[in-house]
Each structure stands twice: as C-alpha cells, then as structure tokens.
Amino acid sequence: MILSSILQAIGLFIATNIDDIIVLSLFFARGAGQRETTARILVGQYLGFVGILGAAVLVSLGAGAFLPPEVIPYFGLIPLGLGLWAAWQAWRGDGDDDDDEAKVEGKNVAVWTVAGVTFANGGDNIGVYVPVFLSVGPGAVVAYCIVFLALVAVLVALAKFVATRRPIAEVLERWEHILFPIVLIGLGAFILVSGGAFGF
C-alpha cells in the first residue's frame, strides 16, 4: 500500500514538474558565477512548491474560499511580469553584449523570484493534486507530500546538471538574456490563456 502510494507520487511528480527543468536551468544560467546560486534556487523552489502543496491540501479539505479555482490562472501574471521586467533589463543593457566578463559574471537569482515562478507555474499541479488527494486517505496524502518534497531536491539537481553540461551551458550563457524573458513571458501567457483568465 505504502509502496504503491510512493510509486504513484513519483509518477505524478514527474508528470507535473518535468517542465520546471527548463525554467530552473535558465535560473542556473542566469546566476552562473554568483555565490550561493544553487542554495537560492533550491530554497526558492521549495518555498514555491510548499505553496503549491499547501494550496492543494487546503482546496482538497474543502477550503475553496481560500483559493477559488477561478483565481489560479491569474497567477500567470507573476512570470509574465517577471519576464517583461527581465526583457526590459536585457534591452536596456544591450550595449554590454560585447563585454564577455559581464556576460560570464551572471546575475543574482532572488529566492522570491524562483518561489514566485514555481508557484505560478503550479496551477496545473494544484488542479491535478486536488482530485488525487480527495481520492486517497490522509496517510497517503502525507506520503505524497513527503515524496514530492524529497523529489524537489532531485529536480533542482537535475536542472543544475543540465545547465552545467558544456554544450548546453554555452548555449544558455550566450542566449540566456533572451531565453529567460521569453520563457517566463510564454509561461505566464500560457497559464493565463489556458486557465481562461480575462475571458480568454
């Protein structure tokens, strides 16, 4: 029974979080060369994911008033806003592209930026986790949450591994200032449109 719940939790986590590898890899590329980048990304990912789990548990307990389903798509405004801000900063600093040292130096990745993007990208997670949590007992819900939280560290490690492979790292390093805002803007727009925000 417990083994079955663990295996189901692993499969569910992979299915709902595989897309985070791309976003996290871009965070690693953005913070390349900065101290404690991995720690900030890990903490931010955990904070965002704890928010996702908390929301899913609250909704599954019948506390829909805390997070009505129609509100979830509007979390897409978080990565959209961050992406537009990153695009504006990249455009404003466009003249520094020839400065290789500035490019390699990287930028600080804020814990709250990672947490916000993780939580905003978790609307589909909440939508999937709630019916699963409703269909199992409290013990299984606890087991799912423990497995999910253990796998967050694996996800971050995998994203770091991907971002530090030389061919991938070179591409990310060269194009990060363009890819980062594009991915965040695209993610935000997708969350808004797919969730029917603003009547889409």
mmCIF file with all atom_site columns, N, CA and C in Angstrom, residues 61-93:
data_model
loop_
_atom_site.group_PDB
_atom_site.id
_atom_site.type_symbol
_atom_site.label_atom_id
_atom_site.label_alt_id
_atom_site.label_comp_id
_atom_site.label_asym_id
_atom_site.label_entity_id
_atom_site.label_seq_id
_atom_site.pdbx_PDB_ins_code
_atom_site.Cartn_x
_atom_site.Cartn_y
_atom_site.Cartn_z
_atom_site.occupancy
_atom_site.B_iso_or_equiv
_atom_site.pdbx_formal_charge
_atom_site.auth_seq_id
_atom_site.auth_comp_id
_atom_site.auth_asym_id
_atom_site.auth_atom_id
_atom_site.pdbx_PDB_model_num
ATOM 1  N N  . LEU A 1 61 ? -9.319  19.929 1.254   1.00 0.00 ? 61 LEU A N  1
ATOM 2  C CA . LEU A 1 61 ? -10.014 19.861 2.538   1.00 0.00 ? 61 LEU A CA 1
ATOM 3  C C  . LEU A 1 61 ? -11.314 20.653 2.522   1.00 0.00 ? 61 LEU A C  1
ATOM 4  N N  . GLY A 1 62 ? -11.623 21.226 1.369   1.00 0.00 ? 62 GLY A N  1
ATOM 5  C CA . GLY A 1 62 ? -12.870 21.975 1.248   1.00 0.00 ? 62 GLY A CA 1
ATOM 6  C C  . GLY A 1 62 ? -12.728 23.445 1.544   1.00 0.00 ? 62 GLY A C  1
ATOM 7  N N  . ALA A 1 63 ? -11.490 23.917 1.592   1.00 0.00 ? 63 ALA A N  1
ATOM 8  C CA . ALA A 1 63 ? -11.279 25.334 1.876   1.00 0.00 ? 63 ALA A CA 1
ATOM 9  C C  . ALA A 1 63 ? -11.161 26.114 0.578   1.00 0.00 ? 63 ALA A C  1
ATOM 10 N N  . GLY A 1 64 ? -12.103 25.885 -0.314  1.00 0.00 ? 64 GLY A N  1
ATOM 11 C CA . GLY A 1 64 ? -12.076 26.553 -1.619  1.00 0.00 ? 64 GLY A CA 1
ATOM 12 C C  . GLY A 1 64 ? -12.141 28.058 -1.521  1.00 0.00 ? 64 GLY A C  1
ATOM 13 N N  . ALA A 1 65 ? -12.656 28.554 -0.406  1.00 0.00 ? 65 ALA A N  1
ATOM 14 C CA . ALA A 1 65 ? -12.741 30.006 -0.238  1.00 0.00 ? 65 ALA A CA 1
ATOM 15 C C  . ALA A 1 65 ? -11.359 30.640 -0.177  1.00 0.00 ? 65 ALA A C  1
ATOM 16 N N  . PHE A 1 66 ? -10.356 29.847 0.268   1.00 0.00 ? 66 PHE A N  1
ATOM 17 C CA . PHE A 1 66 ? -9.002  30.378 0.354   1.00 0.00 ? 66 PHE A CA 1
ATOM 18 C C  . PHE A 1 66 ? -8.382  30.530 -1.033  1.00 0.00 ? 66 PHE A C  1
ATOM 19 N N  . LEU A 1 67 ? -8.733  29.662 -1.942  1.00 0.00 ? 67 LEU A N  1
ATOM 20 C CA . LEU A 1 67 ? -8.161  29.701 -3.287  1.00 0.00 ? 67 LEU A CA 1
ATOM 21 C C  . LEU A 1 67 ? -9.197  29.185 -4.289  1.00 0.00 ? 67 LEU A C  1
ATOM 22 N N  . PRO A 1 68 ? -10.150 30.049 -4.652  1.00 0.00 ? 68 PRO A N  1
ATOM 23 C CA . PRO A 1 68 ? -11.159 29.626 -5.633  1.00 0.00 ? 68 PRO A CA 1
ATOM 24 C C  . PRO A 1 68 ? -10.478 29.218 -6.940  1.00 0.00 ? 68 PRO A C  1
ATOM 25 N N  . PRO A 1 69 ? -10.980 28.173 -7.602  1.00 0.00 ? 69 PRO A N  1
ATOM 26 C CA . PRO A 1 69 ? -10.346 27.690 -8.842  1.00 0.00 ? 69 PRO A CA 1
ATOM 27 C C  . PRO A 1 69 ? -10.172 28.770 -9.906  1.00 0.00 ? 69 PRO A C  1
ATOM 28 N N  . GLU A 1 70 ? -11.128 29.725 -9.951  1.00 0.00 ? 70 GLU A N  1
ATOM 29 C CA . GLU A 1 70 ? -11.040 30.766 -10.996 1.00 0.00 ? 70 GLU A CA 1
ATOM 30 C C  . GLU A 1 70 ? -9.903  31.749 -10.760 1.00 0.00 ? 70 GLU A C  1
ATOM 31 N N  . VAL A 1 71 ? -9.305  31.718 -9.555  1.00 0.00 ? 71 VAL A N  1
ATOM 32 C CA . VAL A 1 71 ? -8.192  32.625 -9.251  1.00 0.00 ? 71 VAL A CA 1
ATOM 33 C C  . VAL A 1 71 ? -6.866  32.069 -9.774  1.00 0.00 ? 71 VAL A C  1
ATOM 34 N N  . ILE A 1 72 ? -6.745  30.749 -9.843  1.00 0.00 ? 72 ILE A N  1
ATOM 35 C CA . ILE A 1 72 ? -5.475  30.096 -10.179 1.00 0.00 ? 72 ILE A CA 1
ATOM 36 C C  . ILE A 1 72 ? -4.858  30.606 -11.485 1.00 0.00 ? 72 ILE A C  1
ATOM 37 N N  . PRO A 1 73 ? -5.629  30.767 -12.584 1.00 0.00 ? 73 PRO A N  1
ATOM 38 C CA . PRO A 1 73 ? -4.997  31.228 -13.829 1.00 0.00 ? 73 PRO A CA 1
ATOM 39 C C  . PRO A 1 73 ? -4.311  32.588 -13.716 1.00 0.00 ? 73 PRO A C  1
ATOM 40 N N  . TYR A 1 74 ? -4.777  33.435 -12.793 1.00 0.00 ? 74 TYR A N  1
ATOM 41 C CA . TYR A 1 74 ? -4.202  34.780 -12.673 1.00 0.00 ? 74 TYR A CA 1
ATOM 42 C C  . TYR A 1 74 ? -2.796  34.772 -12.069 1.00 0.00 ? 74 TYR A C  1
ATOM 43 N N  . PHE A 1 75 ? -2.388  33.613 -11.531 1.00 0.00 ? 75 PHE A N  1
ATOM 44 C CA . PHE A 1 75 ? -1.005  33.511 -11.075 1.00 0.00 ? 75 PHE A CA 1
ATOM 45 C C  . PHE A 1 75 ? -0.039  33.617 -12.263 1.00 0.00 ? 75 PHE A C  1
ATOM 46 N N  . GLY A 1 76 ? -0.547  33.447 -13.466 1.00 0.00 ? 76 GLY A N  1
ATOM 47 C CA . GLY A 1 76 ? 0.269   33.633 -14.667 1.00 0.00 ? 76 GLY A CA 1
ATOM 48 C C  . GLY A 1 76 ? 0.824   35.043 -14.788 1.00 0.00 ? 76 GLY A C  1
ATOM 49 N N  . LEU A 1 77 ? 0.203   35.985 -14.083 1.00 0.00 ? 77 LEU A N  1
ATOM 50 C CA . LEU A 1 77 ? 0.708   37.366 -14.110 1.00 0.00 ? 77 LEU A CA 1
ATOM 51 C C  . LEU A 1 77 ? 2.092   37.473 -13.465 1.00 0.00 ? 77 LEU A C  1
ATOM 52 N N  . ILE A 1 78 ? 2.426   36.539 -12.559 1.00 0.00 ? 78 ILE A N  1
ATOM 53 C CA . ILE A 1 78 ? 3.727   36.595 -11.876 1.00 0.00 ? 78 ILE A CA 1
ATOM 54 C C  . ILE A 1 78 ? 4.878   36.350 -12.859 1.00 0.00 ? 78 ILE A C  1
ATOM 55 N N  . PRO A 1 79 ? 4.923   35.185 -13.558 1.00 0.00 ? 79 PRO A N  1
ATOM 56 C CA . PRO A 1 79 ? 6.022   35.010 -14.521 1.00 0.00 ? 79 PRO A CA 1
ATOM 57 C C  . PRO A 1 79 ? 5.946   35.991 -15.678 1.00 0.00 ? 79 PRO A C  1
ATOM 58 N N  . LEU A 1 80 ? 4.721   36.398 -16.071 1.00 0.00 ? 80 LEU A N  1
ATOM 59 C CA . LEU A 1 80 ? 4.591   37.385 -17.154 1.00 0.00 ? 80 LEU A CA 1
ATOM 60 C C  . LEU A 1 80 ? 5.266   38.692 -16.760 1.00 0.00 ? 80 LEU A C  1
ATOM 61 N N  . GLY A 1 81 ? 4.975   39.168 -15.546 1.00 0.00 ? 81 GLY A N  1
ATOM 62 C CA . GLY A 1 81 ? 5.590   40.410 -15.062 1.00 0.00 ? 81 GLY A CA 1
ATOM 63 C C  . GLY A 1 81 ? 7.098   40.284 -14.920 1.00 0.00 ? 81 GLY A C  1
ATOM 64 N N  . LEU A 1 82 ? 7.555   39.163 -14.353 1.00 0.00 ? 82 LEU A N  1
ATOM 65 C CA . LEU A 1 82 ? 8.999   38.952 -14.205 1.00 0.00 ? 82 LEU A CA 1
ATOM 66 C C  . LEU A 1 82 ? 9.692   38.863 -15.560 1.00 0.00 ? 82 LEU A C  1
ATOM 67 N N  . GLY A 1 83 ? 9.028   38.218 -16.523 1.00 0.00 ? 83 GLY A N  1
ATOM 68 C CA . GLY A 1 83 ? 9.594   38.097 -17.870 1.00 0.00 ? 83 GLY A CA 1
ATOM 69 C C  . GLY A 1 83 ? 9.694   39.441 -18.569 1.00 0.00 ? 83 GLY A C  1
ATOM 70 N N  . LEU A 1 84 ? 8.658   40.268 -18.427 1.00 0.00 ? 84 LEU A N  1
ATOM 71 C CA . LEU A 1 84 ? 8.685   41.608 -19.027 1.00 0.00 ? 84 LEU A CA 1
ATOM 72 C C  . LEU A 1 84 ? 9.778   42.464 -18.388 1.00 0.00 ? 84 LEU A C  1
ATOM 73 N N  . TRP A 1 85 ? 9.934   42.330 -17.071 1.00 0.00 ? 85 TRP A N  1
ATOM 74 C CA . TRP A 1 85 ? 10.993  43.068 -16.368 1.00 0.00 ? 85 TRP A CA 1
ATOM 75 C C  . TRP A 1 85 ? 12.376  42.625 -16.854 1.00 0.00 ? 85 TRP A C  1
ATOM 76 N N  . ALA A 1 86 ? 12.572  41.300 -16.992 1.00 0.00 ? 86 ALA A N  1
ATOM 77 C CA . ALA A 1 86 ? 13.852  40.773 -17.472 1.00 0.00 ? 86 ALA A CA 1
ATOM 78 C C  . ALA A 1 86 ? 14.121  41.210 -18.903 1.00 0.00 ? 86 ALA A C  1
ATOM 79 N N  . ALA A 1 87 ? 13.070  41.241 -19.738 1.00 0.00 ? 87 ALA A N  1
ATOM 80 C CA . ALA A 1 87 ? 13.215  41.686 -21.131 1.00 0.00 ? 87 ALA A CA 1
ATOM 81 C C  . ALA A 1 87 ? 13.615  43.156 -21.178 1.00 0.00 ? 87 ALA A C  1
ATOM 82 N N  . TRP A 1 88 ? 12.998  43.958 -20.326 1.00 0.00 ? 88 TRP A N  1
ATOM 83 C CA . TRP A 1 88 ? 13.328  45.385 -20.294 1.00 0.00 ? 88 TRP A CA 1
ATOM 84 C C  . TRP A 1 88 ? 14.767  45.589 -19.850 1.00 0.00 ? 88 TRP A C  1
ATOM 85 N N  . GLN A 1 89 ? 15.204  44.818 -18.839 1.00 0.00 ? 89 GLN A N  1
ATOM 86 C CA . GLN A 1 89 ? 16.590  44.928 -18.369 1.00 0.00 ? 89 GLN A CA 1
ATOM 87 C C  . GLN A 1 89 ? 17.578  44.487 -19.448 1.00 0.00 ? 89 GLN A C  1
ATOM 88 N N  . ALA A 1 90 ? 17.235  43.419 -20.178 1.00 0.00 ? 90 ALA A N  1
ATOM 89 C CA . ALA A 1 90 ? 18.113  42.942 -21.255 1.00 0.00 ? 90 ALA A CA 1
ATOM 90 C C  . ALA A 1 90 ? 18.200  43.977 -22.360 1.00 0.00 ? 90 ALA A C  1
ATOM 91 N N  . TRP A 1 91 ? 17.069  44.581 -22.693 1.00 0.00 ? 91 TRP A N  1
ATOM 92 C CA . TRP A 1 91 ? 17.051  45.598 -23.751 1.00 0.00 ? 91 TRP A CA 1
ATOM 93 C C  . TRP A 1 91 ? 17.830  46.832 -23.324 1.00 0.00 ? 91 TRP A C  1
ATOM 94 N N  . ARG A 1 92 ? 17.667  47.229 -22.062 1.00 0.00 ? 92 ARG A N  1
ATOM 95 C CA . ARG A 1 92 ? 18.344  48.409 -21.537 1.00 0.00 ? 92 ARG A CA 1
ATOM 96 C C  . ARG A 1 92 ? 19.852  48.208 -21.484 1.00 0.00 ? 92 ARG A C  1
ATOM 97 N N  . GLY A 1 93 ? 20.282  46.960 -21.202 1.00 0.00 ? 93 GLY A N  1
ATOM 98 C CA . GLY A 1 93 ? 21.714  46.679 -21.091 1.00 0.00 ? 93 GLY A CA 1
ATOM 99 C C  . GLY A 1 93 ? 22.289  46.067 -22.337 1.00 0.00 ? 93 GLY A C  1
#
